Short mmCIF file of C-alpha atoms in Angstrom, two decimals:
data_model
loop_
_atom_site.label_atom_id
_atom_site.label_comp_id
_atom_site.label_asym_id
_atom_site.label_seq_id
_atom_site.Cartn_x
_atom_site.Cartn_y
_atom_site.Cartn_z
CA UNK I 22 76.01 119.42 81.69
CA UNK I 23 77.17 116.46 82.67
CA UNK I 24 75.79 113.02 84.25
CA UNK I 25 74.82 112.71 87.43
CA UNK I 26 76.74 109.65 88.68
CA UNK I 27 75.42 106.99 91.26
CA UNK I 28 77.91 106.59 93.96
CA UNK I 29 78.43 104.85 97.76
CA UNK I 30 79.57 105.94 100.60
CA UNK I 31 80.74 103.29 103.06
CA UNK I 32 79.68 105.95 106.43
CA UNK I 33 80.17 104.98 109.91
CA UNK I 34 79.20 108.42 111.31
CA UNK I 35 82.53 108.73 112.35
CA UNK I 36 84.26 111.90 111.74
CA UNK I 37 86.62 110.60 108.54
CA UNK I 38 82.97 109.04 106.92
CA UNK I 39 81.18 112.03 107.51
CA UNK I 40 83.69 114.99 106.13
CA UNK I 41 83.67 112.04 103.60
CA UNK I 42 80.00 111.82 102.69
CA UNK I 43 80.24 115.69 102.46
CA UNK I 44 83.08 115.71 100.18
CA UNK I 45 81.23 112.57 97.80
CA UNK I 46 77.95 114.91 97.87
CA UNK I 47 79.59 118.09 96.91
CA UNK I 48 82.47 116.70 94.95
CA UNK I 49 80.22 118.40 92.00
CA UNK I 50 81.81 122.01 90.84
CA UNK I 51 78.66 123.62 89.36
CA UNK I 52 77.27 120.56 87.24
CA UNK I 53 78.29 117.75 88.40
CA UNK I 54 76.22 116.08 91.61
CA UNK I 55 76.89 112.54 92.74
CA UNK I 56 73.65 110.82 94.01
CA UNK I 57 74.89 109.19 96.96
CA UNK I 58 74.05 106.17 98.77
CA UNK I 59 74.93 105.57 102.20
CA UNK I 60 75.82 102.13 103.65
CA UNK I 61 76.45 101.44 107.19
CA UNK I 62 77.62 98.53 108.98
CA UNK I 63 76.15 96.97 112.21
CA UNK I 64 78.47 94.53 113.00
CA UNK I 65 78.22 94.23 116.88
CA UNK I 66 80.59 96.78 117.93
CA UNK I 67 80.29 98.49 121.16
CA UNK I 68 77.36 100.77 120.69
CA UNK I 69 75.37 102.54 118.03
CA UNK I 70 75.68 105.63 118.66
CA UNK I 71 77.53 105.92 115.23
CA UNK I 72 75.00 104.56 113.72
CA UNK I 73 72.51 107.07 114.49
CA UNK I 74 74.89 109.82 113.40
CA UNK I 75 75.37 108.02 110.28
CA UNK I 76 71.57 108.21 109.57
CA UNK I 77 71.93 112.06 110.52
CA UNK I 78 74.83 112.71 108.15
CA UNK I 79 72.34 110.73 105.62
CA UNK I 80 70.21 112.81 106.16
CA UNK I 81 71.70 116.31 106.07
CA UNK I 82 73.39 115.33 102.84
CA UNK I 83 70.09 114.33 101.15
CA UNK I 84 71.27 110.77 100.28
CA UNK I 85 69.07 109.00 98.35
CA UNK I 86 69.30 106.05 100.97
CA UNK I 87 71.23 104.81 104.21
CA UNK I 88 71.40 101.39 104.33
CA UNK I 89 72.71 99.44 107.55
CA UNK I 90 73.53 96.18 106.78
CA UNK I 91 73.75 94.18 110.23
CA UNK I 92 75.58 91.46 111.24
CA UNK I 93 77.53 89.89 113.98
CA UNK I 94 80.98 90.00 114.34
CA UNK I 95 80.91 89.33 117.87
CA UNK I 96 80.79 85.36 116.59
CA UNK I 97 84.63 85.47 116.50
CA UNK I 98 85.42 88.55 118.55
CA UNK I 99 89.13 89.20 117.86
CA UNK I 100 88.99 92.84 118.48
CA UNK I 101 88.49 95.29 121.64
CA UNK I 102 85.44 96.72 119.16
CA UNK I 103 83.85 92.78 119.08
CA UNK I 104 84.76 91.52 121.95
CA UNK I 105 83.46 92.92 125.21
CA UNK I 106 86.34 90.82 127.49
CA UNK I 107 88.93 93.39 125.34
CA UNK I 108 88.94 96.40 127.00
CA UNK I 109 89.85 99.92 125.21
CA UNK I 110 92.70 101.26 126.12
CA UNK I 111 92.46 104.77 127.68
CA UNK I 112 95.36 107.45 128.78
CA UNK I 113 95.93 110.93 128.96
CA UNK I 114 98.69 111.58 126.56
CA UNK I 115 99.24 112.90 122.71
CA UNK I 116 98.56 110.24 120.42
CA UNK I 117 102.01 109.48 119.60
CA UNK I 118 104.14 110.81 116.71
CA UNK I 119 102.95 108.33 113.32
CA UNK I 120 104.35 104.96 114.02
CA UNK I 121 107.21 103.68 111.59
CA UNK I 122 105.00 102.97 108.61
CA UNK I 123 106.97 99.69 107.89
CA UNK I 124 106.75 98.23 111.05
CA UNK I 125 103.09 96.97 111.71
CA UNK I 126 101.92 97.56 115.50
CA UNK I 127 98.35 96.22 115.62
CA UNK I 128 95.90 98.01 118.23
CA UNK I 129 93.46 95.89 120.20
CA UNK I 130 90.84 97.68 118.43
CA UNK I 131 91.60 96.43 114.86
CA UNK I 132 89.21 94.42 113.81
CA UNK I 133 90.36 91.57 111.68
CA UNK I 134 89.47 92.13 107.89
CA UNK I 135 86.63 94.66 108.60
CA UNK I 136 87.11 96.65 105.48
CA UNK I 137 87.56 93.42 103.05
CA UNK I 138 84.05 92.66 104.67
CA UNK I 139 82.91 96.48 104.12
CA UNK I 140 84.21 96.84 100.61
CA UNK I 141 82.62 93.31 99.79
CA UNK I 142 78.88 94.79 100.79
CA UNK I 143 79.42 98.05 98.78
CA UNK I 144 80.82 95.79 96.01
CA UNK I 145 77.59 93.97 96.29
CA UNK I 146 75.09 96.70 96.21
CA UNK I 147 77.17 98.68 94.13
CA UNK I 148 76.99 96.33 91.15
CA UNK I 149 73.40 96.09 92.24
CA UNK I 150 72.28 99.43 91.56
CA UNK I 151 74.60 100.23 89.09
CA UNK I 152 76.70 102.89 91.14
CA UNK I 153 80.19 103.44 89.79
CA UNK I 154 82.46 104.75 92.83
CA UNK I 155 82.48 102.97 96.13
CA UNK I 156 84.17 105.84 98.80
CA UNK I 157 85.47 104.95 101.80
CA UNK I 158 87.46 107.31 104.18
CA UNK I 159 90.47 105.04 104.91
CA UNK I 160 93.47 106.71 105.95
CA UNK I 161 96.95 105.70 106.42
CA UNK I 162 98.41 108.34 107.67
CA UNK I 163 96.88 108.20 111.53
CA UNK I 164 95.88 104.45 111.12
CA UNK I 165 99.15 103.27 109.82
CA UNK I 166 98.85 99.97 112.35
CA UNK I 167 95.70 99.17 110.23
CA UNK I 168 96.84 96.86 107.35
CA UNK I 169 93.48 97.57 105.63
CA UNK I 170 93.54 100.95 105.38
CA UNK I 171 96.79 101.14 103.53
CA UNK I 172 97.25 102.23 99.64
CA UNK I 173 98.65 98.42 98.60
CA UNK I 174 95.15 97.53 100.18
CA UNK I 175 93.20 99.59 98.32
CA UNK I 176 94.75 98.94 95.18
CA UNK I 177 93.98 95.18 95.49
CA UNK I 178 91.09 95.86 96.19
CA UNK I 179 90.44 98.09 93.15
CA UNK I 180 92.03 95.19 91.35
CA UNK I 181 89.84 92.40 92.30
CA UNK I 182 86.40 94.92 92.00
CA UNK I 183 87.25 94.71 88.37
CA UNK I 184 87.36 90.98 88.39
CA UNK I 185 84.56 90.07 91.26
CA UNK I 186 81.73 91.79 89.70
CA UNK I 187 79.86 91.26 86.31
CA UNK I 188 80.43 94.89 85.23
CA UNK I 189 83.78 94.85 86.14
CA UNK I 190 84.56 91.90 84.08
CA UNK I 191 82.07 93.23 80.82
CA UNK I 192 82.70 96.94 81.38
CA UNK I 193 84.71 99.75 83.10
CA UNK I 194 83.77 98.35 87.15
CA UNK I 195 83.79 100.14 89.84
CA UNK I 196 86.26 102.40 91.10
CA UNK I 197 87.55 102.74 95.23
CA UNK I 198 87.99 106.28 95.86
CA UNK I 199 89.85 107.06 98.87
CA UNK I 200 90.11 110.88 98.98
CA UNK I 201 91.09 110.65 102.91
CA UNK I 202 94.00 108.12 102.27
CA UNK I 203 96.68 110.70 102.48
CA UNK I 204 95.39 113.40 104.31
CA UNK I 205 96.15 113.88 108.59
CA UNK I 206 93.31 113.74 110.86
CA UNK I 207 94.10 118.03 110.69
CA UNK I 208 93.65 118.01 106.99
CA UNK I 209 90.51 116.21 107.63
CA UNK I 210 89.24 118.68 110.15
CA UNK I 211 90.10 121.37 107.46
CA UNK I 212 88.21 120.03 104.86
CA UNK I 213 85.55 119.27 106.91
CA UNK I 214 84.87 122.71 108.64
CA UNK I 215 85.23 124.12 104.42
CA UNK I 216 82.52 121.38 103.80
CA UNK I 217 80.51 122.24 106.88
CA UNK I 218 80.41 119.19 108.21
CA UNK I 219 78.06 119.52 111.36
CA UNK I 220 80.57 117.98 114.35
CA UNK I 221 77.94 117.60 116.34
CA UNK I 222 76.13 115.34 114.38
CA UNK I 223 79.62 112.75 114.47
CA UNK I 224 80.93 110.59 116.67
CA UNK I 225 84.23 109.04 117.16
CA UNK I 226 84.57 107.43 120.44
CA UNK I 227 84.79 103.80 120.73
CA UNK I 228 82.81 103.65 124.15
CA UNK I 229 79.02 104.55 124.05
CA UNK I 230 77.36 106.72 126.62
CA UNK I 231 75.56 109.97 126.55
CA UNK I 232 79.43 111.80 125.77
CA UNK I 233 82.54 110.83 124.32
CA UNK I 234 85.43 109.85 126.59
CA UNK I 235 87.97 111.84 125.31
CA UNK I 236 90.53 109.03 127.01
CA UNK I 237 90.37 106.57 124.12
CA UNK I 238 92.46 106.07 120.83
CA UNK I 239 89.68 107.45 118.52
CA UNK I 240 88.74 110.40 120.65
CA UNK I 241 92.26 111.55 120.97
CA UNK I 242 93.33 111.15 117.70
CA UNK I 243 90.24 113.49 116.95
CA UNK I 244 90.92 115.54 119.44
CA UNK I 245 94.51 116.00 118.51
CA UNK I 246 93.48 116.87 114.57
CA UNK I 247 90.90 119.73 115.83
CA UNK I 248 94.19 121.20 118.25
CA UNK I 249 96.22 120.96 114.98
CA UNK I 250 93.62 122.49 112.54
CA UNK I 251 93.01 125.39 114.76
CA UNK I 252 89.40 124.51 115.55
CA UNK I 253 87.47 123.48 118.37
CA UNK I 254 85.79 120.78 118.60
CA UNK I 255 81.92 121.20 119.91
CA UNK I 256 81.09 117.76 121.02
CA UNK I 257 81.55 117.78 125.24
CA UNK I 258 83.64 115.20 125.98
CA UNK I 259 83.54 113.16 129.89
CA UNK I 260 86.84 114.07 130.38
CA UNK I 261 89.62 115.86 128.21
CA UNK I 262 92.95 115.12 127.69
CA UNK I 263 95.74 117.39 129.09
CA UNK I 264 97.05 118.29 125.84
CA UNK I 265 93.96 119.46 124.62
CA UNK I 266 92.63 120.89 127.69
CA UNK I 267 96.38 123.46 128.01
CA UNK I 268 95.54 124.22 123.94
CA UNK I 269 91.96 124.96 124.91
CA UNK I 270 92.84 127.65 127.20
CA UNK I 271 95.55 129.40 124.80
CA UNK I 272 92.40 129.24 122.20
CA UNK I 273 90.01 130.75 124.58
CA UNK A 25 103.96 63.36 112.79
CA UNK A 26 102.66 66.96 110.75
CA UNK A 27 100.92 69.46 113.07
CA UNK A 28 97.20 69.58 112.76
CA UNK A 29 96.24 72.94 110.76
CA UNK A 30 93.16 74.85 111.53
CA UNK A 31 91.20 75.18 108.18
CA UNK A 32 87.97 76.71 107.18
CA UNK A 33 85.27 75.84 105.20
CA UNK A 34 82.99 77.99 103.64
CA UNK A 35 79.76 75.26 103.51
CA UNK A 36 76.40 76.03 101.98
CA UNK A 37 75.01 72.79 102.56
CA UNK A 38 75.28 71.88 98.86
CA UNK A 39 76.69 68.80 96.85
CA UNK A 40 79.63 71.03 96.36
CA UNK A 41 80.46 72.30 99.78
CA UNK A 42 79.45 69.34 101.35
CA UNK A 43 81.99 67.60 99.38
CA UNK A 44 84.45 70.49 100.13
CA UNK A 45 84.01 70.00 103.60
CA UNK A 46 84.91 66.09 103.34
CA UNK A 47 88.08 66.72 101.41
CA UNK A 48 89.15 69.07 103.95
CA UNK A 49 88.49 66.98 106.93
CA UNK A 50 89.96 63.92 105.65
CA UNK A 51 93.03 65.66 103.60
CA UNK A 52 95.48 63.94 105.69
CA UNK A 53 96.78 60.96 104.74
CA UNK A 54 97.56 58.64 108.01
CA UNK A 55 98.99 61.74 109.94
CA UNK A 56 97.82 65.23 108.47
CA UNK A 57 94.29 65.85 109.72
CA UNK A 58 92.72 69.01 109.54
CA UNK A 59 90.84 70.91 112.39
CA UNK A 60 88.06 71.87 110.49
CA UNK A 61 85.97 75.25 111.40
CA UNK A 62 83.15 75.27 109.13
CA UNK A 63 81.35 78.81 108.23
CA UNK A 64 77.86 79.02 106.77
CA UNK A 65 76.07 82.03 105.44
CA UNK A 66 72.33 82.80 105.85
CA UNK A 67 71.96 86.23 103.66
CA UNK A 68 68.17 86.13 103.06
CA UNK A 69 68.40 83.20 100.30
CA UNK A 70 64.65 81.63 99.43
CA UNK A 71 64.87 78.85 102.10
CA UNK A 72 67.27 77.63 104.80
CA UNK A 73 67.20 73.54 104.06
CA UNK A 74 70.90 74.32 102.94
CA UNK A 75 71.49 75.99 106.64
CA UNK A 76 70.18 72.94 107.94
CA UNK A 77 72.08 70.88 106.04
CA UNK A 78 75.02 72.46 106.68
CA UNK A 79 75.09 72.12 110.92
CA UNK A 80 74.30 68.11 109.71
CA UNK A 81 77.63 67.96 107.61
CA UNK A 82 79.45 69.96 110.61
CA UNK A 83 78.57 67.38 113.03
CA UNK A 84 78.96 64.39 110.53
CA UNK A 85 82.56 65.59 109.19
CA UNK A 86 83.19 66.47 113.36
CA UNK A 87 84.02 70.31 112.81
CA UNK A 88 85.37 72.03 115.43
CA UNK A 89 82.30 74.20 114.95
CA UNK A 90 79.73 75.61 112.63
CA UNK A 91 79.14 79.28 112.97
CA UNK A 92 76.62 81.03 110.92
CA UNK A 93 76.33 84.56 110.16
CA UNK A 94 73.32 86.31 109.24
CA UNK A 95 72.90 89.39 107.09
CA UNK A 96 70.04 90.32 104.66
CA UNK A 97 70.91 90.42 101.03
CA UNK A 98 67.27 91.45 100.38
CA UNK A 99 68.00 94.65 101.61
CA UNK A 100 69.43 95.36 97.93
CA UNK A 101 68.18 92.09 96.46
CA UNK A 102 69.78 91.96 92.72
CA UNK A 103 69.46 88.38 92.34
CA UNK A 104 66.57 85.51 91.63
CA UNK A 105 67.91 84.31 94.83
CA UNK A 106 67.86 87.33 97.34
CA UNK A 107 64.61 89.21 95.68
CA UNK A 108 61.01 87.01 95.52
CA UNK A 109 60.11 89.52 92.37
CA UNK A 110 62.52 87.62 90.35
CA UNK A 111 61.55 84.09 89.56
CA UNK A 112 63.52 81.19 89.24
CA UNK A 113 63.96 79.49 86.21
CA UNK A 114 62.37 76.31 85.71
CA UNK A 115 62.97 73.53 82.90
CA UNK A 116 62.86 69.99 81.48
CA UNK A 117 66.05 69.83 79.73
CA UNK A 118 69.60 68.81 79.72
CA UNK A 119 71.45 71.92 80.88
CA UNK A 120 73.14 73.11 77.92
CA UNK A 121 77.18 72.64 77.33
CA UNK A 122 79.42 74.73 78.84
CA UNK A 123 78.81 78.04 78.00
CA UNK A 124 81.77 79.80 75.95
CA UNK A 125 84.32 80.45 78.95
CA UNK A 126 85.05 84.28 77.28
CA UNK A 127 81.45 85.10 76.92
CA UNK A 128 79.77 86.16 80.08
CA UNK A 129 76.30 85.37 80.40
CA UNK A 130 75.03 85.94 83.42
CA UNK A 131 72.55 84.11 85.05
CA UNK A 132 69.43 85.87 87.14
CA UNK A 133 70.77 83.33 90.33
CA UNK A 134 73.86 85.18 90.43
CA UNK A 135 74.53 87.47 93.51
CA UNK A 136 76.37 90.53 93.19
CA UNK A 137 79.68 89.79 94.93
CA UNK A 138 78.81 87.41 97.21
CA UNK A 139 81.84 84.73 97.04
CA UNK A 140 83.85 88.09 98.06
CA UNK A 141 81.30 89.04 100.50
CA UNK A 142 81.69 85.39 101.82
CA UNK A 143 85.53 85.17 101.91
CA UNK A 144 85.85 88.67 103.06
CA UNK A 145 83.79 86.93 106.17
CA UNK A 146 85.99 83.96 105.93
CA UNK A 147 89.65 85.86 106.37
CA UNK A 148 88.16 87.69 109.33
CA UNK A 149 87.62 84.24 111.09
CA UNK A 150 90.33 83.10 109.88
CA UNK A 151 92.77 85.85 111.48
CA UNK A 152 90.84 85.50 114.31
CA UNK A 153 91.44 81.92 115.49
CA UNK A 154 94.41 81.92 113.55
CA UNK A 155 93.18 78.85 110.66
CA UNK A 156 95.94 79.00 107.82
CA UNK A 157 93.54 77.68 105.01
CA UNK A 158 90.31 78.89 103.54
CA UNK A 159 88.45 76.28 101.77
CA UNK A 160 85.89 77.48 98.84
CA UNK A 161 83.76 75.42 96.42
CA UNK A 162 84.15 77.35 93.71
CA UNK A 163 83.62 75.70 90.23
CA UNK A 164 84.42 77.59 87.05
CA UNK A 165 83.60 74.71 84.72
CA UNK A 166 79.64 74.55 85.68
CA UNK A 167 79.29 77.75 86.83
CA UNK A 168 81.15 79.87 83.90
CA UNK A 169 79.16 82.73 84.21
CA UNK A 170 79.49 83.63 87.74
CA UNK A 171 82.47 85.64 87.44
CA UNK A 172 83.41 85.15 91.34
CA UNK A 173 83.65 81.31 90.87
CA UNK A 174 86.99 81.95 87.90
CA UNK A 175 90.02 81.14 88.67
CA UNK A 176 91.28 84.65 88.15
CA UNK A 177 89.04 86.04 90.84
CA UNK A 178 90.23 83.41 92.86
CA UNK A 179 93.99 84.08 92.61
CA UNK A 180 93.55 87.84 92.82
CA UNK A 181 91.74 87.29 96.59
CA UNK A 182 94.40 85.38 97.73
CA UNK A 183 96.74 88.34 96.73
CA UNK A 184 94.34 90.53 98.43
CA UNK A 185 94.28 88.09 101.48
CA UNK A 186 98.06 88.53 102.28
CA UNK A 187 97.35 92.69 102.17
CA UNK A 188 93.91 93.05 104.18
CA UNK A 189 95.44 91.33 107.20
CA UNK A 190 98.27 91.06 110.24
CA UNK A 191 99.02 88.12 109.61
CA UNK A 192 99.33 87.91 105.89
CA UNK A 193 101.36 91.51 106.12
CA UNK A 194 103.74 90.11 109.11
CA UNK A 195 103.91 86.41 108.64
CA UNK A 196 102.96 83.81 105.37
CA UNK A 197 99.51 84.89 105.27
CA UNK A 198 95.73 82.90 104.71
CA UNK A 199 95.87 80.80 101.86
CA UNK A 200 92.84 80.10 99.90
CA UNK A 201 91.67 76.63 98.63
CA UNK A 202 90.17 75.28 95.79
CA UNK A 203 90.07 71.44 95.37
CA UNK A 204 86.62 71.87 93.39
CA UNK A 205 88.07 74.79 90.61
CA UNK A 206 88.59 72.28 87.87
CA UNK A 207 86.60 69.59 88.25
CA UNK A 208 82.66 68.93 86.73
CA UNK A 209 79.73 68.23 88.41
CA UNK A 210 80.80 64.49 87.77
CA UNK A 211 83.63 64.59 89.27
CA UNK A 212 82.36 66.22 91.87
CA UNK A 213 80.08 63.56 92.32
CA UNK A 214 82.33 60.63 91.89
CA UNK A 215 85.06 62.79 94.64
CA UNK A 216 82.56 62.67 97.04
CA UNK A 217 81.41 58.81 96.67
CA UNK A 218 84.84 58.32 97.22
CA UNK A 219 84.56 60.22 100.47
CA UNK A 220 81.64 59.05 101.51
CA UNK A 221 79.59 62.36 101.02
CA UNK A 222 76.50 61.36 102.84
CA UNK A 223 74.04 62.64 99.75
CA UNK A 224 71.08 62.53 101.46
CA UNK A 225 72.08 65.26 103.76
CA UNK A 226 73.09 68.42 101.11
CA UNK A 227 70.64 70.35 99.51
CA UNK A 228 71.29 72.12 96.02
CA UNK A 229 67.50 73.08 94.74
CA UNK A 230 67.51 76.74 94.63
CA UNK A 231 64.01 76.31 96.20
CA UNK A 232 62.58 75.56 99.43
CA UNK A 233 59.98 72.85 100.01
CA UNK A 234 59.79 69.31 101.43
CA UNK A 235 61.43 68.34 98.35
CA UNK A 236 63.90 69.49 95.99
CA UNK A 237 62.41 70.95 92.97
CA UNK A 238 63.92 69.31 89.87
CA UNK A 239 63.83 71.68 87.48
CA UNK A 240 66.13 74.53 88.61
CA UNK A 241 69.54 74.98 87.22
CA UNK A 242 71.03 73.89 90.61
CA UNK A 243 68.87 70.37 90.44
CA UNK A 244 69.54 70.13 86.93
CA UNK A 245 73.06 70.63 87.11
CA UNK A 246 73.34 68.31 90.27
CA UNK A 247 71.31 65.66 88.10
CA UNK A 248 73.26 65.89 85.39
CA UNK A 249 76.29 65.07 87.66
CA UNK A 250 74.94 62.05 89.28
CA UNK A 251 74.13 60.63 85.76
CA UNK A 252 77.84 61.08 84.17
CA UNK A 253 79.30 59.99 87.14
CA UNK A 254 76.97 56.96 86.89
CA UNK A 255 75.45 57.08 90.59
CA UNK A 256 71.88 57.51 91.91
CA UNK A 257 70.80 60.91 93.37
CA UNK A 258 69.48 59.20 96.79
CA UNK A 259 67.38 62.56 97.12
CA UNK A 260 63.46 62.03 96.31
CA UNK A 261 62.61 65.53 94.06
CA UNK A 262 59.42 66.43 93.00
CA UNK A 263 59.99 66.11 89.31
CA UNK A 264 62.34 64.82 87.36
CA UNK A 265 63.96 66.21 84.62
CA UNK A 266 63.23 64.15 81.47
CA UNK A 267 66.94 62.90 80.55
CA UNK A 268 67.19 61.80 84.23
CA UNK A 269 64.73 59.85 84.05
CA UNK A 270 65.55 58.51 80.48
CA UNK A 271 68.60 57.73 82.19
CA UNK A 272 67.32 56.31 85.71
CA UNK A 273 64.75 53.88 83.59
CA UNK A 274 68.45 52.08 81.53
CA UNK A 275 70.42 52.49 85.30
CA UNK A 276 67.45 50.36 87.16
#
């Protein structure tokens, strides 16, 4: 039988972090069980209802902790997520078709370096507690106008965890593990209904409220991945997009 | 005339970053001068006289501002500095030479990955407003066995710097700056006489208190330096080491 390893999940109780978290607590065959720890960032974006679902998906996957590191990024702003004079962009139509991967078109609602800072805090507790993997559900196929959620990112990353820690410098380190990097927001949805990943219990939007928009970047792009996987999605949304509202009626 | 460059300095409050801060203010010859944003961290260490110290050197050095973000490294602790259970170190005697640059020993002061945690903070601001420079007081010939003051660590961020953001991706990217990397406490020291380092306003002791302690590494070290580089400590501490004061008794 083999060891039990100590890993972290980086989980913003979005719907990438969550199938995520599954797939880091049952990434175990028959022997093998990761004990996971779940971190969480409060960093001053718009609301925290994420949060909360993060402690849920915590929860459900019997993580040994959920940690929510706070802190404000709202100091410097620089991002429709940080800065409340940004405002989200909203609109009816498909998400477009992936942007040219080599040109770089930067939404309003990056915010500047966030997973440098998020890797650096799982770095942190990682070498604390002696975990060995630090996951993270970036993905660069939907996000490909996030710089830090592409593969040369994650490499150097991977490369400077071996150098930035004591254990990376004595021993093996720890390793980035990106099983989302290459997958579509479909695939995701896929792996996450054969993971039983409880929807309901994950939020995407990047307005608060008591339901999800369904006009924004994140809520489409989720939307559009449940269309494309065949599945609905069981959160009620304010208002649905027309593209998912015709597919919803074919599905029905 | 050469445009003024937005710069930031990552200041604890300490002889080093205090001295940092100096250099990077007054780097400019008759016609180069720096706009200096200065960035301090308050992550649950013992005390905040270095925080206070910190908004003094800001105001003295005229930053353009001092922002200071707050997050609680206790919440994982893993360090003498960030978890009361572990005590500091306390001693009488000449801290010893430099430790054997390919051994690592690691002291209990060290935090797990905080210079990346800091500069991770750092490039986000730095995006933000635009600054092309990071300053860092990173040492590696005192401070051998914190891996994230080495040079390598050092040159691998800055690779990682031009990846995990726009700017570095699309244009020439965040540089990262080292004056300090090669130079001793002593030279430290005499650097910022020369600058006119106001001493009596930095705090190194890795204690709290009215007064600094004396007989932590941080004192020592800092005690050490004022001796080689032949100038009093103005700072009034509540012991003195012994070879400090051997040395103090010949300087009167």
């Amino acid at each position: 039988m083999r060891k039990t390893k100590k890993v972290i999940v980086i989980l913003s109780g979005g719907l990438d972090s969550s199938t995520l978290a599954y797939f880091a607590a049952k990434n175990s065959g028959a022997y093998l069980k990761n004990k996971v720890y779940t971190l969480t960032f409060d960093y001053g974006q718009r609301h925290r209802r994420e949060i909360l679902c993060a402690r849920k998906i915590s929860t459900r996957i019997r993580a040994v902790s959920n940690k929510v590191i706070k802190f404000d990024l709202t100091l410097w702003g620089g991002s429709a997520l940080t800065d409340s004079k940004v405002s989200i962009p909203l609109s009816e139509r498909l998400p477009g078709a992936l942007a040219n991967r080599k040109s770089l078109k930067v939404p309003v609602t990056y915010v500047p370096a966030r997973n440098t800072i998020f890797l650096a805090f799982a770095l942190s507790y990682a070498e604390t507690i002696g975990a060995e993997e630090i996951y993270i559900g970036v993905n660069s196929i939907d996000y490909s106008g996030y710089v830090d959620c592409r593969p040369a990112f994650i490499r150097k990353f991977t490369e400077l965890a071996k150098l930035a820690t004591a254990s990376g410098v004595k021993g093996k380190g720890i390793k980035i593990k990106t099983p989302l990097l290459q997958l579509t927001k479909a695939d995701i949805v896929k792996l996450g209904e054969r993971l039983h990943v409880p929807w309901q219990d994950t939020w995407s939007c990047y307005l608060g409220g008591r339901q999800p928009c369904g006009l924004c970047d994140s809520c489409r792009l989720r939307l559009k991945g449940f269309m494309e996987a065949g599945t609905k999605d069981p959160l009620s949304y304010k208002k649905l997009p027309d593209y998912y509202k015709k597919w919803l009626y074919k599905y029905k």
